[in-house]
Amino acid sequence: MKRIFGTVLTILGIIGLIYTGYELINKSNSYITLVVVGVIGLIFFFSGIGLVKNTKDEA
């Protein structure tokens, strides 16, 4: 269950980072929103990677 949750968090983090990058390339004027989405994306990404990496496989 933890591994699935970690995968979902990682995917959400990647989506948030891609959205932030896309909006920065298009020169969006809402920098505060981009910073918030980028930081949340980083938090989700790294916490998801940590969950997947630290969860032991149990059959």
GROMACS .gro file of C-alpha atoms in nm, residues 1-7 47-59:
model
   20
    1MET     CA    1   0.000   0.000   0.000
    2LYS     CA    2   0.284   0.240   0.084
    3ARG     CA    3   0.451   0.166  -0.248
    4ILE     CA    4   0.133   0.254  -0.440
    5PHE     CA    5   0.093   0.576  -0.241
    6GLY     CA    6   0.459   0.661  -0.308
    7THR     CA    7   0.409   0.604  -0.680
   47SER     CA    8   0.844   1.218  -0.056
   48GLY     CA    9   0.708   0.972  -0.314
   49ILE     CA   10   1.060   0.865  -0.413
   50GLY     CA   11   1.148   0.823  -0.045
   51LEU     CA   12   0.840   0.607   0.020
   52VAL     CA   13   0.910   0.383  -0.277
   53LYS     CA   14   1.278   0.351  -0.192
   54ASN     CA   15   1.234   0.282   0.181
   55THR     CA   16   0.941   0.039   0.160
   56LYS     CA   17   1.045  -0.324   0.178
   57ASP     CA   18   0.898  -0.580  -0.061
   58GLU     CA   19   0.671  -0.825   0.117
   59ALA     CA   20   0.511  -1.110  -0.073
   0.00000   0.00000   0.00000
